[in-house]
XYZ file of N, CA, C and O in Angstrom:
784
model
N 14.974 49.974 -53.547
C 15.871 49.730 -52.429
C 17.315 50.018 -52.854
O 17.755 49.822 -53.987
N 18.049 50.541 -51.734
C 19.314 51.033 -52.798
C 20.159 49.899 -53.118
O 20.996 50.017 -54.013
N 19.998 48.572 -52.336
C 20.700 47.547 -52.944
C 20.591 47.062 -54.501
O 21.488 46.752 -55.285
N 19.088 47.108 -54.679
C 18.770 46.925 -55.778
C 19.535 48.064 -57.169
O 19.624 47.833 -58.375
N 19.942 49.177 -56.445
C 20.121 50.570 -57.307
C 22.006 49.861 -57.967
O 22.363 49.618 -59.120
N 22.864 49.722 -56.514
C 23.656 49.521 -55.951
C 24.338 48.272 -57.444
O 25.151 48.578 -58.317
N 23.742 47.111 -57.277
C 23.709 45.989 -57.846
C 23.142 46.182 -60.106
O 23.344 45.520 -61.124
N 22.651 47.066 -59.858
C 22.186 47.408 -61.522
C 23.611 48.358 -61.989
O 24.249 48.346 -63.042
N 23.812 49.244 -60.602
C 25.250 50.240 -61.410
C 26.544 49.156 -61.392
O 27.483 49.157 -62.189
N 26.376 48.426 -60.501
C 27.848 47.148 -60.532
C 27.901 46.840 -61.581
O 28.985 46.810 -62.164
N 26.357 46.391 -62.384
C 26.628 45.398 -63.348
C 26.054 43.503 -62.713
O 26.052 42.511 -63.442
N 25.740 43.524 -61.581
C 25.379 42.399 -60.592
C 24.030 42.321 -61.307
O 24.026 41.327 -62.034
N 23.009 42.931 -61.362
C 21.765 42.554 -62.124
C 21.437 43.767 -63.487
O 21.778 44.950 -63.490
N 20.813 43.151 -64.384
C 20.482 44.120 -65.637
C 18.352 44.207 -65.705
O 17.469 43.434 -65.333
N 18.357 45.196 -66.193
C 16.728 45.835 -66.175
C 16.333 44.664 -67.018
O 15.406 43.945 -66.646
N 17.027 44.412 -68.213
C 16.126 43.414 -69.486
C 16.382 41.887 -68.883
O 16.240 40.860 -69.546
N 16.779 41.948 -67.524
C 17.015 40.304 -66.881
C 16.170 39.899 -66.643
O 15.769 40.425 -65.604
N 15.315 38.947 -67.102
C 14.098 37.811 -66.257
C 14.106 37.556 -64.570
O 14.557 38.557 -64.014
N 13.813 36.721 -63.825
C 14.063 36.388 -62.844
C 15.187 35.077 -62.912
O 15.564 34.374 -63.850
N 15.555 35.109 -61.332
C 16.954 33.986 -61.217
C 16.213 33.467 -59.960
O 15.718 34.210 -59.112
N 16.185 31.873 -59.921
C 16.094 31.222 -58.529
C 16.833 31.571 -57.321
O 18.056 31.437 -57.292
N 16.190 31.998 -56.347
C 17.129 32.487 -55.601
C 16.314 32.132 -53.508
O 15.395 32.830 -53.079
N 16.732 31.390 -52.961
C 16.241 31.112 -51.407
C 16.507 32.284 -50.880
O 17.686 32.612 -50.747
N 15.422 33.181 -50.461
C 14.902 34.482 -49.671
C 13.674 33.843 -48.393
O 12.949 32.882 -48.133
N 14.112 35.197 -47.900
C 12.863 34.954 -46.587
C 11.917 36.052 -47.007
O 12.438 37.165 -47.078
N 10.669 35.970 -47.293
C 9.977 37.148 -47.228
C 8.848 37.323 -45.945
O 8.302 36.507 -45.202
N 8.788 38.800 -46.074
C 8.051 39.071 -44.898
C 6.979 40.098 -45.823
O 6.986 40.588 -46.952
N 5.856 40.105 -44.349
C 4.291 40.858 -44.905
C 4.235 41.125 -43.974
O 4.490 40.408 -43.007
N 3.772 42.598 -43.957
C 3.567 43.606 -42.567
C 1.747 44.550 -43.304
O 1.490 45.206 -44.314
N 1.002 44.120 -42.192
C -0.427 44.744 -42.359
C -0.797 45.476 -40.901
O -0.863 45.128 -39.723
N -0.959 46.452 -41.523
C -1.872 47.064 -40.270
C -3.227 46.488 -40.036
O -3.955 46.151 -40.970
N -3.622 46.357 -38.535
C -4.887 45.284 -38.404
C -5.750 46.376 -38.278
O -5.559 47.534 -37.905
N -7.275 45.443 -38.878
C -8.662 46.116 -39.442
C -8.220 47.802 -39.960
O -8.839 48.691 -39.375
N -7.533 48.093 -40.665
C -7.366 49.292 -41.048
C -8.515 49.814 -41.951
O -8.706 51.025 -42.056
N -9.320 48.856 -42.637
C -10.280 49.672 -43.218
C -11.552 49.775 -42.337
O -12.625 50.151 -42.808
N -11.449 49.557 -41.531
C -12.767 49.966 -40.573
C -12.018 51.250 -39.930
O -12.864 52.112 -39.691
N -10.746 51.654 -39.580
C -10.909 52.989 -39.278
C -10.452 54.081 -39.983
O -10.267 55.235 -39.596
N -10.254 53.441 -41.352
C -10.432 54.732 -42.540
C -11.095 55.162 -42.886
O -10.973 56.274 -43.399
N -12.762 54.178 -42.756
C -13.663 54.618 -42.818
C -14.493 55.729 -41.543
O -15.495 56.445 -41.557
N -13.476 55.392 -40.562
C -14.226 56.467 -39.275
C -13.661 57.325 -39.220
O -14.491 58.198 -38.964
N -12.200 58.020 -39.317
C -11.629 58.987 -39.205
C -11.050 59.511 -40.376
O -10.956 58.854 -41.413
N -10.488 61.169 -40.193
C -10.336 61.831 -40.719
C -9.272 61.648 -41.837
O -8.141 61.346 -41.455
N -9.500 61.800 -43.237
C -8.284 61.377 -44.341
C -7.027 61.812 -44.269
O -6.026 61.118 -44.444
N -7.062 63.043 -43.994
C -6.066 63.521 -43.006
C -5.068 63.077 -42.166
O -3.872 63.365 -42.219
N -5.667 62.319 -41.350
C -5.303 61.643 -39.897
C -4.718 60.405 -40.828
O -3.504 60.409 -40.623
N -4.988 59.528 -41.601
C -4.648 58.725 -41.821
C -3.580 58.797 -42.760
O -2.587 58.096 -42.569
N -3.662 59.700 -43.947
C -2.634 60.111 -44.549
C -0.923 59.998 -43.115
O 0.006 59.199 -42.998
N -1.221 60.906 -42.566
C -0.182 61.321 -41.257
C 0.703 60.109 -40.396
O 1.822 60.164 -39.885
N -0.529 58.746 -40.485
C -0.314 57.724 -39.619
C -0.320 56.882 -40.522
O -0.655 55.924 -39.824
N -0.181 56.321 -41.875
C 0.006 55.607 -42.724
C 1.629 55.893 -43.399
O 2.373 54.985 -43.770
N 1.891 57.058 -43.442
C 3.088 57.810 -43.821
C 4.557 57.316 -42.361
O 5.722 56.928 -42.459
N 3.907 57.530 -41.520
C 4.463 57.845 -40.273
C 5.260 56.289 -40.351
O 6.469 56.067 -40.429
N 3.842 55.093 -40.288
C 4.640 53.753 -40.518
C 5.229 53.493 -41.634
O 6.375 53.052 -41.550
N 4.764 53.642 -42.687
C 5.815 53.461 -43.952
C 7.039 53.619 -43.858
O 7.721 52.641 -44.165
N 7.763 54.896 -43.404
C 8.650 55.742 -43.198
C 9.504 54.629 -41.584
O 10.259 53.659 -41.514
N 9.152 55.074 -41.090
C 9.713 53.796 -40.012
C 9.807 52.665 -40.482
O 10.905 52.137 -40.301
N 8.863 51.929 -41.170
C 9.202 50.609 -41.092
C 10.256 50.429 -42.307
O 11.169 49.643 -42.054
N 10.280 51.195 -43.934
C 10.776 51.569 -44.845
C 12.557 51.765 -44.258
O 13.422 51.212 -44.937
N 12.848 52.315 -43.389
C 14.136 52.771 -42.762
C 14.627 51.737 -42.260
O 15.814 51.607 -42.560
N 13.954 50.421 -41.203
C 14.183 49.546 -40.646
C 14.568 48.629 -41.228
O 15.501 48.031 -40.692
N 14.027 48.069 -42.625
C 14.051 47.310 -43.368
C 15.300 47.734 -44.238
O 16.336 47.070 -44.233
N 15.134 48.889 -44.988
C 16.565 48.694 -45.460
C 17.919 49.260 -44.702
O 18.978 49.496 -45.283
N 17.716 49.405 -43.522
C 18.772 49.029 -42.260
C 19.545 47.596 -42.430
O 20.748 47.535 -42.179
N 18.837 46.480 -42.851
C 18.869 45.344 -42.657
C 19.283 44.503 -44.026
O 19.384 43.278 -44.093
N 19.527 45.580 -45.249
C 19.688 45.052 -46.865
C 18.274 44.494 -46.999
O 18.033 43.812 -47.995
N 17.216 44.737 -46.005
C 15.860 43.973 -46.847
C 15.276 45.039 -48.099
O 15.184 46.266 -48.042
N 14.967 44.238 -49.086
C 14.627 44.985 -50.450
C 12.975 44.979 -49.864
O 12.469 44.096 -49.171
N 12.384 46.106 -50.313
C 11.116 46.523 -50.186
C 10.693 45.628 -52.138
O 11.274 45.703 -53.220
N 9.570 44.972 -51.716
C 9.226 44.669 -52.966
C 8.019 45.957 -53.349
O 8.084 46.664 -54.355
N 7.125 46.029 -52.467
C 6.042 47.030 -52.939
C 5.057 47.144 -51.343
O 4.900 46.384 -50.387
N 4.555 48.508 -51.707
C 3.622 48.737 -50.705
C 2.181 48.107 -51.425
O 1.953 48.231 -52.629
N 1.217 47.381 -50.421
C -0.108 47.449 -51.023
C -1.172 47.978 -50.187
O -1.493 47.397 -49.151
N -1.520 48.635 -50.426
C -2.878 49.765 -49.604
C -2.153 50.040 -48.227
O -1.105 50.684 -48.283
N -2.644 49.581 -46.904
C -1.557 49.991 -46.061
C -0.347 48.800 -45.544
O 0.132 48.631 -44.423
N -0.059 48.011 -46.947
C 0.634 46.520 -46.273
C 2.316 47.358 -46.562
O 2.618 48.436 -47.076
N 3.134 46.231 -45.938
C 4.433 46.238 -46.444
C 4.605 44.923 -47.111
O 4.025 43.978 -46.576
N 5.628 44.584 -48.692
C 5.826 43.079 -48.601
C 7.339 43.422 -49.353
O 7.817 44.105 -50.259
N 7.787 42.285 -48.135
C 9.624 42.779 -48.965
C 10.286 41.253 -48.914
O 9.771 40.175 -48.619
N 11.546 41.576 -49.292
C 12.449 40.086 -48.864
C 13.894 40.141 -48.703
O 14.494 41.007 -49.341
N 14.447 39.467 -48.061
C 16.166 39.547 -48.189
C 16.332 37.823 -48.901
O 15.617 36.829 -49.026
N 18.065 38.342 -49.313
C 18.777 37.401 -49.503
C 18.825 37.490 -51.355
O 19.292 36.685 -52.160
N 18.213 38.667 -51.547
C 18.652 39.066 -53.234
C 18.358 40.367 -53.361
O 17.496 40.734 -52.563
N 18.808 41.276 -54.153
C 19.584 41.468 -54.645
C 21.460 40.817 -54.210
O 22.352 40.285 -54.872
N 21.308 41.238 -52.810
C 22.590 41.329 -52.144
C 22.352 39.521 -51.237
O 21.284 39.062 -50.833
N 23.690 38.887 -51.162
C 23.482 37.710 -50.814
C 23.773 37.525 -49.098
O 24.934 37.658 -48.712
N 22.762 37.240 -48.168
C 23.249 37.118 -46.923
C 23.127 35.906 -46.199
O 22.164 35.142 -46.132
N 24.694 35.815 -45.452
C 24.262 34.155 -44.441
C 23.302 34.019 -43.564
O 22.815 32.963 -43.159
N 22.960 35.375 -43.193
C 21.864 35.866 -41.595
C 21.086 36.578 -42.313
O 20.945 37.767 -42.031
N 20.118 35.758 -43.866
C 19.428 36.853 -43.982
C 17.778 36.902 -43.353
O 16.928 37.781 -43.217
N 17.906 34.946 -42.970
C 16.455 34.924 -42.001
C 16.350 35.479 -41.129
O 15.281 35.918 -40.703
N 18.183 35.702 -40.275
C 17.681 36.723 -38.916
C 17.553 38.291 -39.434
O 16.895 39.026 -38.697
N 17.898 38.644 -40.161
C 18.079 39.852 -40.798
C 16.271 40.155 -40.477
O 15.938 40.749 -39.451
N 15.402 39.743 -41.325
C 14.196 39.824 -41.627
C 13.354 39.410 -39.987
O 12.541 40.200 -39.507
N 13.607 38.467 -39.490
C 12.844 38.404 -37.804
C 13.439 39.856 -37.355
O 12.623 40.750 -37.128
N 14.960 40.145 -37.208
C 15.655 41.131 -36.307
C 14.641 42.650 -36.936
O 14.196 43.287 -35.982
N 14.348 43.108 -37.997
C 13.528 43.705 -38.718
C 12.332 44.046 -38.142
O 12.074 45.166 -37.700
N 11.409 42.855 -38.140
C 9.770 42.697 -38.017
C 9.960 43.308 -36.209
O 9.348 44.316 -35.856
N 10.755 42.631 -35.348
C 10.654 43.229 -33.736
C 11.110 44.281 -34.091
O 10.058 44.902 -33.943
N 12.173 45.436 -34.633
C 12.389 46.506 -34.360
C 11.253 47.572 -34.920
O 11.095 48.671 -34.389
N 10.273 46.996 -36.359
C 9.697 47.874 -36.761
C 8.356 47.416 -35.325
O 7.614 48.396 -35.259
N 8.013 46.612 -34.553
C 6.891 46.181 -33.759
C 7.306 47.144 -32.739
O 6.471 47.888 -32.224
N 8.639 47.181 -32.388
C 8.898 47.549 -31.082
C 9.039 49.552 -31.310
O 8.805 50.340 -30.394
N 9.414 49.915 -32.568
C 9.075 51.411 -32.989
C 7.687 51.836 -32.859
O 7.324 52.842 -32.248
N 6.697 50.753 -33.660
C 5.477 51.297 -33.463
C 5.010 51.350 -32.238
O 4.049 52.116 -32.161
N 5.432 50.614 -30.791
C 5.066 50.737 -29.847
C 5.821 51.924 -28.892
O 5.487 52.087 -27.718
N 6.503 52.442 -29.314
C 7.005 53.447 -28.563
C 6.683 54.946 -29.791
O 7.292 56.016 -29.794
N 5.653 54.555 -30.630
C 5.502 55.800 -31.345
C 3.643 55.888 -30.823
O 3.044 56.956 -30.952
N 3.071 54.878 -30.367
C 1.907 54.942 -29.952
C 0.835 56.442 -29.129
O -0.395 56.490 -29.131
N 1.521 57.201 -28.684
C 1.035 58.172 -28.311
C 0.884 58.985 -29.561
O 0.086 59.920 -29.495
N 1.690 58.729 -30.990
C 1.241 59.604 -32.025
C 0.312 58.828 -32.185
O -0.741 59.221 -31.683
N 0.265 57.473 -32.899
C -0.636 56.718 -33.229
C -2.223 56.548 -32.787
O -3.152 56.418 -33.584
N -2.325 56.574 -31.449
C -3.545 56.903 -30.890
C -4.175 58.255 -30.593
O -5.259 58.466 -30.050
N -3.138 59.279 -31.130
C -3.994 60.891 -31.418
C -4.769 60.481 -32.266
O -5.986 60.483 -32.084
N -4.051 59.943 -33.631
C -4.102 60.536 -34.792
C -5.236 59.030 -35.615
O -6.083 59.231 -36.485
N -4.938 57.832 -35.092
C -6.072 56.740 -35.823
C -6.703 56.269 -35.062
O -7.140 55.119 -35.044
N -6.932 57.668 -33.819
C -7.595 57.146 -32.654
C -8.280 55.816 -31.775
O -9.447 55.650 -31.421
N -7.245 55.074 -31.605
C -7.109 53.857 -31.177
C -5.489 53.381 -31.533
O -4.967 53.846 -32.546
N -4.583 52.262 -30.495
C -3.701 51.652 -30.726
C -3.600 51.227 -32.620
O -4.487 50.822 -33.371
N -2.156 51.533 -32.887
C -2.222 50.631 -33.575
C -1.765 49.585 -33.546
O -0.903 49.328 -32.706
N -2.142 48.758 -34.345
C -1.358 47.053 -34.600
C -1.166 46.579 -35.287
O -2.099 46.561 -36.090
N 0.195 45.682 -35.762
C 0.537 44.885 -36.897
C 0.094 43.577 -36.230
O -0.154 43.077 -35.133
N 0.170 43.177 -38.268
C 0.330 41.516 -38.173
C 1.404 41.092 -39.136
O 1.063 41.422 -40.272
N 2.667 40.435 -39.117
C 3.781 40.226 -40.018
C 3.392 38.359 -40.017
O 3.138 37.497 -39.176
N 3.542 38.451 -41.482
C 3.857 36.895 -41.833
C 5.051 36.853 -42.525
O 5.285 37.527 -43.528
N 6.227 35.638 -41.719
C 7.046 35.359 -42.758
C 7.738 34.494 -42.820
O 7.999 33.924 -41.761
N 8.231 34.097 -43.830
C 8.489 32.743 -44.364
C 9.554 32.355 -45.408
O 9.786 33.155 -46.314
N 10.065 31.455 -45.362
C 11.602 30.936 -45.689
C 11.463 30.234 -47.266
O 10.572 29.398 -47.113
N 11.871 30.179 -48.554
C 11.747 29.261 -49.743
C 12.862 30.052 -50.804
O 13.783 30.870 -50.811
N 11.887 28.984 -51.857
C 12.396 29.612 -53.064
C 11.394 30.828 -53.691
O 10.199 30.851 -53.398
N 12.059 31.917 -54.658
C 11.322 32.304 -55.377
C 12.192 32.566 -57.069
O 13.169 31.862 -57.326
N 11.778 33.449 -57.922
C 11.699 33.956 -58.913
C 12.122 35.496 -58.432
O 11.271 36.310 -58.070
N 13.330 35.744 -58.470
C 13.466 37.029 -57.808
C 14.214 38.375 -59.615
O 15.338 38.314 -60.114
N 13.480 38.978 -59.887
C 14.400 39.468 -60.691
C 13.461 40.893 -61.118
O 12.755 41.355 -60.221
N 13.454 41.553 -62.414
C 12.782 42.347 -63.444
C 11.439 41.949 -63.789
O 11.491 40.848 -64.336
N 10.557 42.272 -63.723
C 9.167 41.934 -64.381
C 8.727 42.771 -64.401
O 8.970 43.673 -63.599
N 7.651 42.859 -65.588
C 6.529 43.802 -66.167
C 6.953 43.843 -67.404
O 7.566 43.011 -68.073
N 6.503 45.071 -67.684
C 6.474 45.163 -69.389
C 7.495 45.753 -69.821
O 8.108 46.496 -69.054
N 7.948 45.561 -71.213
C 9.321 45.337 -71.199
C 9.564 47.049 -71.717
O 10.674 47.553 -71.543
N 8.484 47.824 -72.325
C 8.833 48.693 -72.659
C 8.647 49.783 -71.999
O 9.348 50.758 -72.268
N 7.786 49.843 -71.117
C 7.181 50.904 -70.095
C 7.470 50.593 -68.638
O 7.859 51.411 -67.804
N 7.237 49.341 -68.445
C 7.565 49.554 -66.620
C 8.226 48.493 -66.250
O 7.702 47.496 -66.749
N 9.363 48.180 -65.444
C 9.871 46.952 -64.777
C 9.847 46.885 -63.621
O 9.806 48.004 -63.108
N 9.854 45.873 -62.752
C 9.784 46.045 -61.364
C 10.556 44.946 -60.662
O 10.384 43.741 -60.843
N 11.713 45.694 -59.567
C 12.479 43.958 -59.195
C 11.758 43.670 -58.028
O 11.508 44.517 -57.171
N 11.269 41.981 -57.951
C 10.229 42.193 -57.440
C 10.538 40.130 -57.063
O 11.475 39.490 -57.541
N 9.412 39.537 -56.095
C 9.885 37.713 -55.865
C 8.338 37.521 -56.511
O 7.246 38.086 -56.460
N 8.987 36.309 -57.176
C 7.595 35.383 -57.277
C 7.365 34.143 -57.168
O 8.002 33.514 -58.013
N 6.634 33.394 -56.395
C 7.036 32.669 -55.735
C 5.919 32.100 -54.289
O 5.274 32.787 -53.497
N 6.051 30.661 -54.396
C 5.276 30.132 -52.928
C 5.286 30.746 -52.001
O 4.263 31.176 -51.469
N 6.635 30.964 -51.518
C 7.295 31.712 -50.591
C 6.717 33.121 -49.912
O 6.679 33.575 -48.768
N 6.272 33.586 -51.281
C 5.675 35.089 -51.238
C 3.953 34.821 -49.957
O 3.592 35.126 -48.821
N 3.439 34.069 -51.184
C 2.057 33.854 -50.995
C 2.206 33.368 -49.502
O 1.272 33.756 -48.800
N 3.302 32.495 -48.747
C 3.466 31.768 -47.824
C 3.056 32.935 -46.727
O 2.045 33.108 -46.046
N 4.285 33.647 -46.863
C 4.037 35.019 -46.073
C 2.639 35.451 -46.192
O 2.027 35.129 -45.174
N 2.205 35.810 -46.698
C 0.796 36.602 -46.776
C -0.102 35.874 -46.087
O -0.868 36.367 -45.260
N -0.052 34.542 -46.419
C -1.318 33.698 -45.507
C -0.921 33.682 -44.393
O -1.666 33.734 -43.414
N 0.471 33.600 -44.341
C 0.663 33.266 -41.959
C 0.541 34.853 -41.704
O 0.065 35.007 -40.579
N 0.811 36.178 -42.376
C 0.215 37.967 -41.872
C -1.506 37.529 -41.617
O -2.120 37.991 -40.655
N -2.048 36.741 -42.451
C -3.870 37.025 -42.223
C -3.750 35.851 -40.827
O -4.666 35.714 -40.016
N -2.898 35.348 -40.788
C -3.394 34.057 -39.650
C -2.750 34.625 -38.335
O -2.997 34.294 -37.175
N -2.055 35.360 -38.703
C -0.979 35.855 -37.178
C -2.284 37.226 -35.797
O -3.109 38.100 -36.063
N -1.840 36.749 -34.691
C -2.388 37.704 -33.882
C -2.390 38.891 -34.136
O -1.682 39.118 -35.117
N -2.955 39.968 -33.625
C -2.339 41.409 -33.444
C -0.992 41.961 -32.835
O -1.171 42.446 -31.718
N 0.037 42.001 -33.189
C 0.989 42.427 -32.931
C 1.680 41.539 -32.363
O 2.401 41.801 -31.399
N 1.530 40.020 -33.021
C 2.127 39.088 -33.125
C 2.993 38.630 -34.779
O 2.478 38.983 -35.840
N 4.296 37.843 -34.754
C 4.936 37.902 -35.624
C 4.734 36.496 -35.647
O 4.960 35.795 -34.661
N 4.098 35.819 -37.307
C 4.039 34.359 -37.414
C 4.975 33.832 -38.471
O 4.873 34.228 -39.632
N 6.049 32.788 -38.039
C 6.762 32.493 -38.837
C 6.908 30.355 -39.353
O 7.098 29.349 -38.669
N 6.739 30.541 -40.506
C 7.142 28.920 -40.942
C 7.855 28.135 -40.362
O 8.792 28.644 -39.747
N 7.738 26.858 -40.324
C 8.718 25.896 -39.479
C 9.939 26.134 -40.089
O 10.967 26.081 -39.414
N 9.978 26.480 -41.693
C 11.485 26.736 -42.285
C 12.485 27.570 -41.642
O 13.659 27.303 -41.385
N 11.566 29.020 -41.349
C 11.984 30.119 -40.235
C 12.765 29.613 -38.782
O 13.893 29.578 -38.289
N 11.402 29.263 -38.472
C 11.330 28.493 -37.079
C 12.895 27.928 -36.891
O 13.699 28.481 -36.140
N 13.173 26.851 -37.617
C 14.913 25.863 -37.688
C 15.456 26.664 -37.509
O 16.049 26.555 -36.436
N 15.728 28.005 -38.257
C 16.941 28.732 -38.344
C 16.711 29.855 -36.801
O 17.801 30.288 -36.425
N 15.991 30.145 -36.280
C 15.572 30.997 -35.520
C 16.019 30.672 -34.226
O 16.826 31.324 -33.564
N 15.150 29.068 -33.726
C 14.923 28.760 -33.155
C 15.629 28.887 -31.623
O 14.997 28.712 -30.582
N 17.316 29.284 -31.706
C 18.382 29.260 -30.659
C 18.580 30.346 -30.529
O 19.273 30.714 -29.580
N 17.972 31.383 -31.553
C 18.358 32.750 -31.399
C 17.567 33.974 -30.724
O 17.977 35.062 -30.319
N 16.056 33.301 -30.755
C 14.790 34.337 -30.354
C 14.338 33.331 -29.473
O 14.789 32.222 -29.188
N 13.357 33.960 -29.107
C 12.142 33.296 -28.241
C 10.708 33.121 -28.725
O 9.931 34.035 -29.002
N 10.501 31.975 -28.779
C 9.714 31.717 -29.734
C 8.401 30.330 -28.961
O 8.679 29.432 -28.167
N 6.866 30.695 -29.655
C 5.922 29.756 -28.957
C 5.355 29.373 -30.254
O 5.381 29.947 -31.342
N 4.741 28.060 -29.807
C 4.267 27.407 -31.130
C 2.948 27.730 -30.981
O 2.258 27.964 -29.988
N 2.641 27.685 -32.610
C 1.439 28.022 -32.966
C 0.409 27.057 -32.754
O -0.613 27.081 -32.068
N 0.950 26.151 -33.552
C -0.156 24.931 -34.092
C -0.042 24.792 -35.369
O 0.398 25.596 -36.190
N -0.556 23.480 -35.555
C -0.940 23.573 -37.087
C -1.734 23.776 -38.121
O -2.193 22.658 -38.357
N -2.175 24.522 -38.879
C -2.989 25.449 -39.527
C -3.055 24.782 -41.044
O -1.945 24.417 -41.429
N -4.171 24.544 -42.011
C -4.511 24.459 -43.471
C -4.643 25.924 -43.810
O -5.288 26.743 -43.156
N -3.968 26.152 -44.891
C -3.813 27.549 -45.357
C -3.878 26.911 -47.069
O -3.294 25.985 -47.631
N -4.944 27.975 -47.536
C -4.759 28.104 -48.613
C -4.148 28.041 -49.483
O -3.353 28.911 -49.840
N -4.414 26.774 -50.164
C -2.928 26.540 -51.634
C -2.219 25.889 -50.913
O -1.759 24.922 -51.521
N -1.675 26.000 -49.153
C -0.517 24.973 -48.895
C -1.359 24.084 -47.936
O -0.969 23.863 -46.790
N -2.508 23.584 -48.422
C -2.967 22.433 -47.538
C -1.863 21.221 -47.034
O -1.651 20.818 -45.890
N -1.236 20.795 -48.340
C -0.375 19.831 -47.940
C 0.793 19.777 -47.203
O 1.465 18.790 -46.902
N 1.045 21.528 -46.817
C 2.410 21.511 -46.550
C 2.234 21.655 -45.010
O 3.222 21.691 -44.276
């Protein structure tokens, strides 16, 4: 992310740095049942329409200073509020998730050539602490990257969220709440955060 690029040439973060505590919002963006239609259509086709969202949603996000942490198969998982420090960085990340929802819906006539059927997201995301810094190995690969409840938080409300619905934490929720429009979920046991 170029913040991240941005912040190593300042001198603001160094490659041989560990992680630093740092309150981020992260978000998780999945395309829904995607492996049932990779398995039906053409590799091709999916290459085209996997690229297509990356690339959109990739642009949107760092529109917004959100750092891309990593792609996984066809997910997105990123976060704001580090490298670069923001007061609006929860709205930053909601304002994000609707513009990349509301792109894919006005890109849908490619989308349904090409993965023949609508597509649809599911975004989970969620407000904490993490471990935000350099990791991996120290001589071959580093990666700035969160680690953290927070992370995992996100990922479980993306598997719990509707189709092309955006599910966010009560932490979210507080800060949101006067600014969007917003319906309650319910309350849900999720993995690892039974108690919370």
């Amino acid at each position: 992310s170029p913040q991240v690029i941005e912040s190593i040439r300042s001198g603001k973060i160094k490659l041989e740095q560990g992680g630093k505590r740092s309150q981020i919002a992260s978000i998780f963006i999945d395309i829904v049942n995607s492996t049932e239609r990779i398995a039906r259509i053409d590799q091709n086709k999916v290459e085209k329409v996997i690229s297509r969202f990356f690339d959109d949603a990739s642009r949107i996000l760092l529109k917004y200073d959100i750092t891309i942490d990593k792609f996984v198969g066809d997910g997105i998982i990123a976060f704001c509020n580090a490298p670069l420090k923001r007061d609006d960085y929860v709205n930053r990340v909601v304002n994000a998730a609707l513009e990349i929802s509301e792109k894919v819906k006005m890109e849908q006539e490619f989308f349904e050539r090409h993965w023949q059927k609508a597509l649809e997201l599911r975004i989970g995301i969620a407000k904490g602490y993490a471990n935000v810094g350099f990791y991996g190995n120290q001589k071959h690969f580093r990666s700035f990257t969160a680690i953290g409840p927070v992370m995992n938080l996100a990922s479980r409300l993306c598997s719990y969220a509707k189709p092309n619905k955006i599910l966010v934490d009560f932490d979210v929720f507080e800060v949101i709440q006067h600014d969007f429009e917003t319906k309650y979920f319910g309350k849900v046991s999720l993995k690892r955060f039974e108690q919370d």
